Amino acid sequence: MYKALVIGTSLGGLEALKAIIPLLPKDFPLAVIVVLHIGDNQNDSFIRYLNDISQLFVKEAEEKESISPGTVYFAPPNYHLLIENDKTFALSTDAKINHSRPAIDVLFETAAWYYRQDLIGVVLSGLNQDGAYGLLQINDLGGICIVQDPENAIARIMPSEAYKIAKPQFIVPLHQIADKIIELVQSQH
């Protein structure tokens, strides 16, 4: 049974997330955990905007917060977001990875170790290879991997690298990703 959905994105990510999160139904049974490369910039206004147009509750993840299904969590600016063994978040100011903090790989790797086959990982538009090795870890530990089709990504490098390195089960055009996620979740009930 899938328990969590992790999403990583960078340049083009605001548009990509707007095409996925609002389409998830209000009874969506997974926690959704997102790393969006924003550096030191605040993402409050985007979180508020997503909250207004989504059926799920959207918020910034907090230190030691318990992870709940049906909630969308964003990594806070300038912190790596990790998942602990007690199903809570940890925030870290460790060095940047792939020039990024929060780094997608940090979230994906800790999520892969915790959730294993109960995890769906998604890599969207972006300009570096952050997320590719984390997605590979998800794949190696039995999770399902989806990569946005680079052909329709605003920035193709991140999904292209994720495809090459992680060998995802699915490469999906952006406008079909939410449907694919819902289909995967429904197929196990």
mmCIF file of C-alpha atoms in Angstrom:
data_model
loop_
_atom_site.group_PDB
_atom_site.id
_atom_site.type_symbol
_atom_site.label_atom_id
_atom_site.label_comp_id
_atom_site.label_asym_id
_atom_site.label_seq_id
_atom_site.Cartn_x
_atom_site.Cartn_y
_atom_site.Cartn_z
ATOM 1 C CA MET A 1 0.000 0.000 0.000
ATOM 2 C CA TYR A 2 1.465 3.311 -1.031
ATOM 3 C CA LYS A 3 1.836 5.678 1.903
ATOM 4 C CA ALA A 4 3.731 8.649 0.481
ATOM 5 C CA LEU A 5 4.352 10.574 -2.713
ATOM 6 C CA VAL A 6 7.580 12.560 -3.008
ATOM 7 C CA ILE A 7 8.004 15.189 -5.717
ATOM 8 C CA GLY A 8 11.148 17.051 -6.713
ATOM 9 C CA THR A 9 11.368 20.000 -9.065
ATOM 10 C CA SER A 10 13.313 23.158 -9.827
ATOM 11 C CA LEU A 11 13.030 25.625 -12.713
ATOM 12 C CA GLY A 12 9.516 25.258 -14.144
ATOM 13 C CA GLY A 13 8.366 23.629 -10.929
ATOM 14 C CA LEU A 14 5.694 26.149 -9.987
ATOM 15 C CA GLU A 15 3.865 25.486 -13.251
ATOM 16 C CA ALA A 16 4.411 21.731 -12.985
ATOM 17 C CA LEU A 17 3.102 21.533 -9.408
ATOM 18 C CA LYS A 18 0.016 23.568 -10.374
ATOM 19 C CA ALA A 19 -0.728 20.859 -12.954
ATOM 20 C CA ILE A 20 -0.586 18.029 -10.363
ATOM 21 C CA ILE A 21 -1.447 18.965 -6.763
ATOM 22 C CA PRO A 22 -4.868 20.585 -7.425
ATOM 23 C CA LEU A 23 -5.935 17.427 -9.314
ATOM 24 C CA LEU A 24 -5.373 15.096 -6.343
ATOM 25 C CA PRO A 25 -8.748 14.196 -4.765
ATOM 26 C CA LYS A 26 -9.703 15.241 -1.237
ATOM 27 C CA ASP A 27 -9.672 11.585 -0.105
ATOM 28 C CA PHE A 28 -6.111 11.076 -1.433
ATOM 29 C CA PRO A 29 -4.637 8.562 1.046
ATOM 30 C CA LEU A 30 -0.940 9.460 0.742
ATOM 31 C CA ALA A 31 1.207 12.142 2.305
ATOM 32 C CA VAL A 32 2.649 14.365 -0.446
ATOM 33 C CA ILE A 33 6.132 15.730 0.255
ATOM 34 C CA VAL A 34 7.670 18.278 -2.108
ATOM 35 C CA VAL A 35 11.114 19.764 -2.627
ATOM 36 C CA LEU A 36 11.006 22.836 -4.839
ATOM 37 C CA HIS A 37 14.368 24.539 -5.410
ATOM 38 C CA ILE A 38 13.761 28.032 -4.159
ATOM 39 C CA GLY A 39 17.034 28.798 -2.360
ATOM 40 C CA ASP A 40 16.459 31.429 0.316
ATOM 41 C CA ASN A 41 13.182 32.640 -1.192
ATOM 42 C CA GLN A 42 10.016 32.233 0.827
ATOM 43 C CA ASN A 43 7.324 30.021 -0.681
ATOM 44 C CA ASP A 44 4.437 31.226 1.531
ATOM 45 C CA SER A 45 2.510 32.891 -1.288
ATOM 46 C CA PHE A 46 2.788 29.824 -3.535
ATOM 47 C CA ILE A 47 1.680 27.556 -0.663
ATOM 48 C CA ARG A 48 -1.311 29.840 -0.003
ATOM 49 C CA TYR A 49 -2.146 29.860 -3.717
ATOM 50 C CA LEU A 50 -1.961 26.039 -3.925
ATOM 51 C CA ASN A 51 -4.094 25.756 -0.782
ATOM 52 C CA ASP A 52 -6.769 27.898 -2.429
ATOM 53 C CA ILE A 53 -6.941 25.754 -5.581
ATOM 54 C CA SER A 54 -6.343 22.289 -4.061
ATOM 55 C CA GLN A 55 -8.544 19.805 -2.246
ATOM 56 C CA LEU A 56 -5.660 18.752 0.014
ATOM 57 C CA PHE A 57 -4.180 20.874 2.819
ATOM 58 C CA VAL A 58 -0.877 22.421 1.692
ATOM 59 C CA LYS A 59 1.730 23.623 4.231
ATOM 60 C CA GLU A 60 5.413 24.005 4.969
ATOM 61 C CA ALA A 61 6.945 21.025 6.791
ATOM 62 C CA GLU A 62 8.107 21.662 10.368
ATOM 63 C CA GLU A 63 10.809 20.080 12.515
ATOM 64 C CA LYS A 64 9.577 16.905 14.306
ATOM 65 C CA GLU A 65 6.117 17.226 12.676
ATOM 66 C CA SER A 66 4.292 13.911 12.228
ATOM 67 C CA ILE A 67 3.621 13.023 8.601
ATOM 68 C CA SER A 68 -0.113 12.684 7.862
ATOM 69 C CA PRO A 69 -1.884 11.305 4.793
ATOM 70 C CA GLY A 70 -3.847 13.724 2.633
ATOM 71 C CA THR A 71 -1.502 16.626 3.405
ATOM 72 C CA VAL A 72 0.976 18.315 1.038
ATOM 73 C CA TYR A 73 4.236 19.301 2.744
ATOM 74 C CA PHE A 74 6.846 21.631 1.244
ATOM 75 C CA ALA A 75 10.480 21.714 2.321
ATOM 76 C CA PRO A 76 11.149 25.119 3.944
ATOM 77 C CA PRO A 77 13.543 27.497 2.183
ATOM 78 C CA ASN A 78 17.225 26.795 2.833
ATOM 79 C CA TYR A 79 16.636 23.528 4.772
ATOM 80 C CA HIS A 80 17.083 19.951 3.663
ATOM 81 C CA LEU A 81 13.958 17.935 4.510
ATOM 82 C CA LEU A 82 14.485 14.411 5.868
ATOM 83 C CA ILE A 83 12.133 11.681 7.013
ATOM 84 C CA GLU A 84 13.002 10.088 10.349
ATOM 85 C CA ASN A 85 12.298 6.518 11.443
ATOM 86 C CA ASP A 86 9.500 7.691 13.750
ATOM 87 C CA LYS A 87 7.560 9.099 10.737
ATOM 88 C CA THR A 88 8.407 12.716 11.497
ATOM 89 C CA PHE A 89 10.312 15.369 9.561
ATOM 90 C CA ALA A 90 13.797 16.583 10.355
ATOM 91 C CA LEU A 91 15.234 19.824 8.986
ATOM 92 C CA SER A 92 18.936 20.170 8.266
ATOM 93 C CA THR A 93 21.258 23.004 7.289
ATOM 94 C CA ASP A 94 23.963 20.609 6.055
ATOM 95 C CA ALA A 95 25.923 21.627 2.960
ATOM 96 C CA LYS A 96 24.117 22.145 -0.325
ATOM 97 C CA ILE A 97 23.860 19.142 -2.651
ATOM 98 C CA ASN A 98 23.765 19.803 -6.396
ATOM 99 C CA HIS A 99 23.973 23.511 -5.439
ATOM 100 C CA SER A 100 20.649 23.137 -3.622
ATOM 101 C CA ARG A 101 19.256 23.270 -0.116
ATOM 102 C CA PRO A 102 16.665 21.840 0.085
ATOM 103 C CA ALA A 103 17.997 19.044 -2.124
ATOM 104 C CA ILE A 104 15.638 16.582 -3.750
ATOM 105 C CA ASP A 105 18.100 13.687 -3.291
ATOM 106 C CA VAL A 106 18.113 14.157 0.509
ATOM 107 C CA LEU A 107 14.324 13.865 0.733
ATOM 108 C CA PHE A 108 14.089 11.023 -1.791
ATOM 109 C CA GLU A 109 16.826 8.923 -0.147
ATOM 110 C CA THR A 110 15.439 9.251 3.385
ATOM 111 C CA ALA A 111 11.895 8.612 2.096
ATOM 112 C CA ALA A 112 13.104 5.535 0.183
ATOM 113 C CA TRP A 113 14.686 4.065 3.307
ATOM 114 C CA TYR A 114 11.579 4.704 5.391
ATOM 115 C CA TYR A 115 8.759 3.850 2.961
ATOM 116 C CA ARG A 116 10.517 1.369 0.623
ATOM 117 C CA GLN A 117 7.895 -0.228 -1.687
ATOM 118 C CA ASP A 118 5.162 2.045 -0.255
ATOM 119 C CA LEU A 119 6.606 5.125 -2.005
ATOM 120 C CA ILE A 120 5.972 6.892 -5.305
ATOM 121 C CA GLY A 121 8.693 9.294 -6.463
ATOM 122 C CA VAL A 122 8.228 11.962 -9.134
ATOM 123 C CA VAL A 123 10.863 14.149 -10.814
ATOM 124 C CA LEU A 124 9.609 17.199 -12.705
ATOM 125 C CA SER A 125 11.141 20.094 -14.650
ATOM 126 C CA GLY A 126 14.532 21.403 -13.514
ATOM 127 C CA LEU A 127 18.029 22.438 -14.526
ATOM 128 C CA ASN A 128 20.416 20.090 -12.701
ATOM 129 C CA GLN A 129 20.584 16.397 -11.866
ATOM 130 C CA ASP A 130 19.242 16.707 -8.304
ATOM 131 C CA GLY A 131 16.667 13.969 -7.776
ATOM 132 C CA ALA A 132 18.171 11.446 -10.194
ATOM 133 C CA TYR A 133 20.126 9.447 -7.597
ATOM 134 C CA GLY A 134 17.362 9.781 -5.027
ATOM 135 C CA LEU A 135 14.903 8.400 -7.577
ATOM 136 C CA LEU A 136 17.318 5.537 -8.265
ATOM 137 C CA GLN A 137 17.299 4.782 -4.510
ATOM 138 C CA ILE A 138 13.472 4.724 -4.543
ATOM 139 C CA ASN A 139 13.569 2.312 -7.486
ATOM 140 C CA ASP A 140 16.220 0.105 -5.833
ATOM 141 C CA LEU A 141 14.148 -0.174 -2.637
ATOM 142 C CA GLY A 142 10.969 -1.187 -4.454
ATOM 143 C CA GLY A 143 9.148 2.106 -4.927
ATOM 144 C CA ILE A 144 7.528 3.363 -8.118
ATOM 145 C CA CYS A 145 9.207 6.114 -10.131
ATOM 146 C CA ILE A 146 7.630 8.649 -12.481
ATOM 147 C CA VAL A 147 9.525 11.202 -14.534
ATOM 148 C CA GLN A 148 7.956 14.086 -16.408
ATOM 149 C CA ASP A 149 8.501 13.645 -20.136
ATOM 150 C CA PRO A 150 11.474 15.955 -20.802
ATOM 151 C CA GLU A 151 9.939 16.943 -24.139
ATOM 152 C CA ASN A 152 7.255 19.009 -22.394
ATOM 153 C CA ALA A 153 9.315 20.214 -19.409
ATOM 154 C CA ILE A 154 10.216 23.906 -19.136
ATOM 155 C CA ALA A 155 13.719 22.736 -18.125
ATOM 156 C CA ARG A 156 14.626 19.310 -19.531
ATOM 157 C CA ILE A 157 17.889 18.519 -17.741
ATOM 158 C CA MET A 158 16.437 17.235 -14.452
ATOM 159 C CA PRO A 159 13.887 14.835 -15.964
ATOM 160 C CA SER A 160 16.412 13.697 -18.617
ATOM 161 C CA GLU A 161 19.030 12.894 -15.956
ATOM 162 C CA ALA A 162 16.446 11.144 -13.774
ATOM 163 C CA TYR A 163 15.404 9.019 -16.749
ATOM 164 C CA LYS A 164 19.000 8.058 -17.593
ATOM 165 C CA ILE A 165 20.113 7.316 -14.033
ATOM 166 C CA ALA A 166 17.008 5.968 -12.272
ATOM 167 C CA LYS A 167 15.337 3.986 -15.104
ATOM 168 C CA PRO A 168 11.818 4.950 -13.944
ATOM 169 C CA GLN A 169 8.819 2.738 -14.608
ATOM 170 C CA PHE A 170 6.906 5.655 -16.144
ATOM 171 C CA ILE A 171 7.719 8.679 -18.302
ATOM 172 C CA VAL A 172 4.576 10.749 -18.452
ATOM 173 C CA PRO A 173 3.629 14.103 -20.028
ATOM 174 C CA LEU A 174 2.942 16.684 -17.336
ATOM 175 C CA HIS A 175 -0.805 16.872 -17.978
ATOM 176 C CA GLN A 176 -1.128 13.108 -17.321
ATOM 177 C CA ILE A 177 0.989 12.765 -14.160
ATOM 178 C CA ALA A 178 -1.837 13.364 -11.652
ATOM 179 C CA ASP A 179 -3.988 10.756 -13.426
ATOM 180 C CA LYS A 180 -1.097 8.252 -13.378
ATOM 181 C CA ILE A 181 -0.569 8.797 -9.628
ATOM 182 C CA ILE A 182 -4.291 8.366 -8.895
ATOM 183 C CA GLU A 183 -4.412 5.241 -11.087
ATOM 184 C CA LEU A 184 -1.454 3.704 -9.211
ATOM 185 C CA VAL A 185 -3.033 4.429 -5.828
ATOM 186 C CA GLN A 186 -6.452 3.075 -6.858
ATOM 187 C CA SER A 187 -4.952 -0.067 -8.403
ATOM 188 C CA GLN A 188 -3.942 -1.373 -4.980
ATOM 189 C CA HIS A 189 -7.358 -1.173 -3.346
#
